[in-house]
PDB file of C-alpha atoms and ligand atoms in Angstrom:
ATOM      1  CA  UNK A  77      26.496   4.218  14.226  1.00 76.00           C
ATOM      2  CA  UNK A  78      23.080   5.779  14.875  1.00 87.00           C
ATOM      3  CA  UNK A  79      20.209   3.941  13.226  1.00 92.00           C
ATOM      4  CA  UNK A  80      17.477   6.355  12.226  1.00 97.00           C
ATOM      5  CA  UNK A  81      14.069   5.722  10.682  1.00 98.00           C
ATOM      6  CA  UNK A  82      12.771   8.157   8.064  1.00 97.00           C
ATOM      7  CA  UNK A  83       9.236   8.199   6.676  1.00 98.00           C
ATOM      8  CA  UNK A  84       7.731   9.543   3.489  1.00 98.00           C
ATOM      9  CA  UNK A  85       3.943   9.960   3.107  1.00 98.00           C
ATOM     10  CA  UNK A  86       2.295   9.512  -0.292  1.00 98.00           C
ATOM     11  CA  UNK A  87      -1.314   9.614  -1.368  1.00 98.00           C
ATOM     12  CA  UNK A  88      -3.327   7.971  -4.109  1.00 98.00           C
ATOM     13  CA  UNK A  89      -6.908   7.250  -5.104  1.00 98.00           C
ATOM     14  CA  UNK A  90      -8.057   3.840  -6.223  1.00 98.00           C
ATOM     15  CA  UNK A  91     -11.154   1.723  -6.661  1.00 98.00           C
ATOM     16  CA  UNK A  92     -11.800  -1.813  -5.542  1.00 97.00           C
ATOM     17  CA  UNK A  93     -14.366  -4.431  -4.737  1.00 97.00           C
ATOM     18  CA  UNK A  94     -13.725  -6.696  -1.778  1.00 97.00           C
ATOM     19  CA  UNK A  95     -14.972 -10.008  -3.104  1.00 96.00           C
ATOM     20  CA  UNK A  96     -13.917 -13.618  -2.806  1.00 96.00           C
ATOM     21  CA  UNK A  97     -14.926 -15.432  -6.014  1.00 94.00           C
ATOM     22  CA  UNK A  98     -14.743 -18.770  -4.187  1.00 96.00           C
ATOM     23  CA  UNK A  99     -17.737 -17.780  -2.032  1.00 97.00           C
ATOM     24  CA  UNK A 100     -21.404 -17.265  -2.951  1.00 97.00           C
ATOM     25  CA  UNK A 101     -22.717 -13.787  -3.659  1.00 95.00           C
ATOM     26  CA  UNK A 102     -24.741 -13.988  -0.459  1.00 96.00           C
ATOM     27  CA  UNK A 103     -21.712 -14.967   1.636  1.00 97.00           C
ATOM     28  CA  UNK A 104     -19.678 -12.167   0.025  1.00 96.00           C
ATOM     29  CA  UNK A 105     -22.383  -9.640   0.907  1.00 95.00           C
ATOM     30  CA  UNK A 106     -22.552 -10.941   4.458  1.00 96.00           C
ATOM     31  CA  UNK A 107     -18.770 -10.815   4.958  1.00 96.00           C
ATOM     32  CA  UNK A 108     -17.892  -7.602   3.159  1.00 95.00           C
ATOM     33  CA  UNK A 109     -21.063  -5.473   3.219  1.00 93.00           C
ATOM     34  CA  UNK A 110     -20.702  -2.162   1.384  1.00 91.00           C
ATOM     35  CA  UNK A 111     -17.189  -3.047   0.252  1.00 93.00           C
ATOM     36  CA  UNK A 112     -18.688  -5.899  -1.822  1.00 96.00           C
ATOM     37  CA  UNK A 113     -20.780  -3.521  -3.945  1.00 94.00           C
ATOM     38  CA  UNK A 114     -20.539  -4.960  -7.477  1.00 93.00           C
ATOM     39  CA  UNK A 115     -19.979  -1.625  -9.238  1.00 95.00           C
ATOM     40  CA  UNK A 116     -16.832  -0.742  -7.296  1.00 96.00           C
ATOM     41  CA  UNK A 117     -16.148   2.084  -4.869  1.00 96.00           C
ATOM     42  CA  UNK A 118     -13.119   4.242  -4.225  1.00 96.00           C
ATOM     43  CA  UNK A 119     -10.875   5.312  -1.393  1.00 97.00           C
ATOM     44  CA  UNK A 120      -8.428   8.148  -0.862  1.00 98.00           C
ATOM     45  CA  UNK A 121      -5.491   6.156   0.440  1.00 98.00           C
ATOM     46  CA  UNK A 122      -2.484   7.412   2.358  1.00 98.00           C
ATOM     47  CA  UNK A 123       0.714   5.359   2.455  1.00 98.00           C
ATOM     48  CA  UNK A 124       3.504   5.971   4.973  1.00 98.00           C
ATOM     49  CA  UNK A 125       6.784   4.354   3.937  1.00 98.00           C
ATOM     50  CA  UNK A 126       9.459   4.025   6.640  1.00 98.00           C
ATOM     51  CA  UNK A 127      13.051   3.009   6.040  1.00 98.00           C
ATOM     52  CA  UNK A 128      15.880   2.714   8.532  1.00 98.00           C
ATOM     53  CA  UNK A 129      19.619   2.756   8.266  1.00 97.00           C
ATOM     54  CA  UNK A 130      22.851   4.435   9.187  1.00 96.00           C
ATOM     55  CA  UNK A 131      23.282   8.147   8.639  1.00 95.00           C
ATOM     56  CA  UNK A 132      25.548   8.624   5.624  1.00 93.00           C
ATOM     57  CA  UNK A 133      28.339  10.898   6.919  1.00 92.00           C
ATOM     58  CA  UNK A 134      28.689  12.498   3.496  1.00 94.00           C
ATOM     59  CA  UNK A 135      25.047  13.664   3.246  1.00 93.00           C
ATOM     60  CA  UNK A 136      23.693  13.449   6.783  1.00 94.00           C
ATOM     61  CA  UNK A 137      20.796  11.409   5.355  1.00 95.00           C
ATOM     62  CA  UNK A 138      19.711   7.819   5.869  1.00 96.00           C
ATOM     63  CA  UNK A 139      18.146   7.966   2.413  1.00 96.00           C
ATOM     64  CA  UNK A 140      17.241  11.122   0.518  1.00 95.00           C
ATOM     65  CA  UNK A 141      13.455  11.400   1.006  1.00 96.00           C
ATOM     66  CA  UNK A 142      13.117  12.779  -2.531  1.00 96.00           C
ATOM     67  CA  UNK A 143      14.756   9.595  -3.796  1.00 96.00           C
ATOM     68  CA  UNK A 144      12.442   7.454  -1.627  1.00 97.00           C
ATOM     69  CA  UNK A 145       9.437   9.379  -2.982  1.00 98.00           C
ATOM     70  CA  UNK A 146      10.511   8.737  -6.580  1.00 98.00           C
ATOM     71  CA  UNK A 147      11.040   5.018  -5.934  1.00 98.00           C
ATOM     72  CA  UNK A 148       7.587   4.594  -4.403  1.00 98.00           C
ATOM     73  CA  UNK A 149       5.898   6.792  -7.009  1.00 98.00           C
ATOM     74  CA  UNK A 150       7.442   4.936  -9.921  1.00 98.00           C
ATOM     75  CA  UNK A 151       6.986   1.401  -8.667  1.00 98.00           C
ATOM     76  CA  UNK A 152       3.742   1.646  -6.652  1.00 98.00           C
ATOM     77  CA  UNK A 153       1.811   4.912  -6.870  1.00 98.00           C
ATOM     78  CA  UNK A 154       1.951   5.244 -10.663  1.00 98.00           C
ATOM     79  CA  UNK A 155       0.674   1.653 -10.966  1.00 98.00           C
ATOM     80  CA  UNK A 156      -2.316   2.108  -8.638  1.00 98.00           C
ATOM     81  CA  UNK A 157      -3.335   5.792  -8.657  1.00 98.00           C
ATOM     82  CA  UNK A 158      -6.724   6.290 -10.339  1.00 98.00           C
ATOM     83  CA  UNK A 159      -6.810   2.558 -11.083  1.00 98.00           C
ATOM     84  CA  UNK A 160      -8.986  -0.341 -10.039  1.00 98.00           C
ATOM     85  CA  UNK A 161      -7.178  -2.828  -7.790  1.00 98.00           C
ATOM     86  CA  UNK A 162      -9.281  -5.734  -9.057  1.00 97.00           C
ATOM     87  CA  UNK A 163      -8.819  -5.032 -12.769  1.00 96.00           C
ATOM     88  CA  UNK A 164      -5.794  -2.835 -13.416  1.00 97.00           C
ATOM     89  CA  UNK A 165      -3.030  -3.671 -10.951  1.00 97.00           C
ATOM     90  CA  UNK A 166      -0.863  -6.548 -12.145  1.00 96.00           C
ATOM     91  CA  UNK A 167       0.672  -7.350  -8.750  1.00 95.00           C
ATOM     92  CA  UNK A 168      -2.804  -7.660  -7.134  1.00 96.00           C
ATOM     93  CA  UNK A 169      -4.271 -10.140  -9.599  1.00 95.00           C
ATOM     94  CA  UNK A 170      -5.768 -13.160  -7.845  1.00 93.00           C
ATOM     95  CA  UNK A 171      -5.761 -11.373  -4.464  1.00 95.00           C
ATOM     96  CA  UNK A 172      -8.754  -9.937  -2.567  1.00 97.00           C
ATOM     97  CA  UNK A 173      -7.899  -6.213  -2.474  1.00 97.00           C
ATOM     98  CA  UNK A 174      -8.282  -5.578   1.232  1.00 97.00           C
ATOM     99  CA  UNK A 175      -5.883  -3.084   2.781  1.00 98.00           C
ATOM    100  CA  UNK A 176      -4.142  -6.036   4.450  1.00 98.00           C
ATOM    101  CA  UNK A 177      -3.378  -7.694   1.117  1.00 98.00           C
ATOM    102  CA  UNK A 178      -2.526  -4.400  -0.557  1.00 98.00           C
ATOM    103  CA  UNK A 179       0.057  -3.452   2.067  1.00 98.00           C
ATOM    104  CA  UNK A 180       1.796  -6.849   1.795  1.00 98.00           C
ATOM    105  CA  UNK A 181       1.881  -6.560  -1.996  1.00 98.00           C
ATOM    106  CA  UNK A 182       3.357  -3.042  -1.722  1.00 98.00           C
ATOM    107  CA  UNK A 183       6.027  -4.355   0.647  1.00 98.00           C
ATOM    108  CA  UNK A 184       7.143  -6.970  -1.866  1.00 97.00           C
ATOM    109  CA  UNK A 185       7.553  -4.282  -4.506  1.00 98.00           C
ATOM    110  CA  UNK A 186       9.274  -1.628  -2.374  1.00 98.00           C
ATOM    111  CA  UNK A 187      11.557  -3.677  -0.078  1.00 98.00           C
ATOM    112  CA  UNK A 188      14.168  -4.622  -2.707  1.00 98.00           C
ATOM    113  CA  UNK A 189      14.453  -1.008  -3.937  1.00 97.00           C
ATOM    114  CA  UNK A 190      15.541   0.992  -0.874  1.00 97.00           C
ATOM    115  CA  UNK A 191      19.110  -0.267  -0.283  1.00 93.00           C
ATOM    116  CA  UNK A 192      21.322   0.584   1.502  1.00 92.00           C
ATOM    117  CA  UNK A 193      18.469   1.524   3.854  1.00 96.00           C
ATOM    118  CA  UNK A 194      15.954  -1.177   4.711  1.00 97.00           C
ATOM    119  CA  UNK A 195      12.178  -1.025   4.639  1.00 98.00           C
ATOM    120  CA  UNK A 196      10.923  -1.289   8.229  1.00 98.00           C
ATOM    121  CA  UNK A 197       7.258  -0.334   8.144  1.00 98.00           C
ATOM    122  CA  UNK A 198       4.399   0.425   5.793  1.00 98.00           C
ATOM    123  CA  UNK A 199       1.204   2.023   7.039  1.00 98.00           C
ATOM    124  CA  UNK A 200      -1.741   2.126   4.637  1.00 98.00           C
ATOM    125  CA  UNK A 201      -4.666   4.343   5.543  1.00 98.00           C
ATOM    126  CA  UNK A 202      -7.884   3.403   3.752  1.00 97.00           C
ATOM    127  CA  UNK A 203      -9.865   6.132   5.532  1.00 95.00           C
ATOM    128  CA  UNK A 204      -8.840   8.687   8.171  1.00 95.00           C
ATOM    129  CA  UNK A 205     -10.100   6.178  10.742  1.00 96.00           C
ATOM    130  CA  UNK A 206      -8.809   2.834   9.419  1.00 96.00           C
ATOM    131  CA  UNK A 207      -5.242   1.826   8.753  1.00 98.00           C
ATOM    132  CA  UNK A 208      -3.190  -1.330   8.484  1.00 98.00           C
ATOM    133  CA  UNK A 209       0.509  -1.640   9.166  1.00 98.00           C
ATOM    134  CA  UNK A 210       3.053  -4.190   8.046  1.00 98.00           C
ATOM    135  CA  UNK A 211       6.639  -4.762   9.113  1.00 98.00           C
ATOM    136  CA  UNK A 212       7.528  -7.542   6.702  1.00 97.00           C
ATOM    137  CA  UNK A 213       6.929 -10.523   8.962  1.00 93.00           C
TER     138      UNK A 213
HETATM  139 NI1  LIG B 432     -13.396  -0.369   0.275  1.00 66.36          NI
END
């Protein structure tokens, strides 16, 4: 059976402050620069969600991309869009909201929801020039 990967792109806007409360203010400024600004700042994020699986002979799909979109919107995008990662997002509490930590947290939410396909890759763009990717390892 042919294994095919399908990808849905979603976008959201969110605020954060990259700050480690275990470190001094000076060390935080040195490590994180502008991203440590105390009064928050925002990003226009792009998230690419890839799932892989067999092509269902009945539909010709691996997973209906409209269905994938609704899963990710309901369980991730609606919980982070126009929110503050430090204050508003329950699954990010106690975590420094870098793109690295955000993408791992998203994985934990999305992975159990895409059966019978399986989540193979998340790519989170923080700016058009910077992205992180995670494959669940
Ligand atoms: Ni930032």
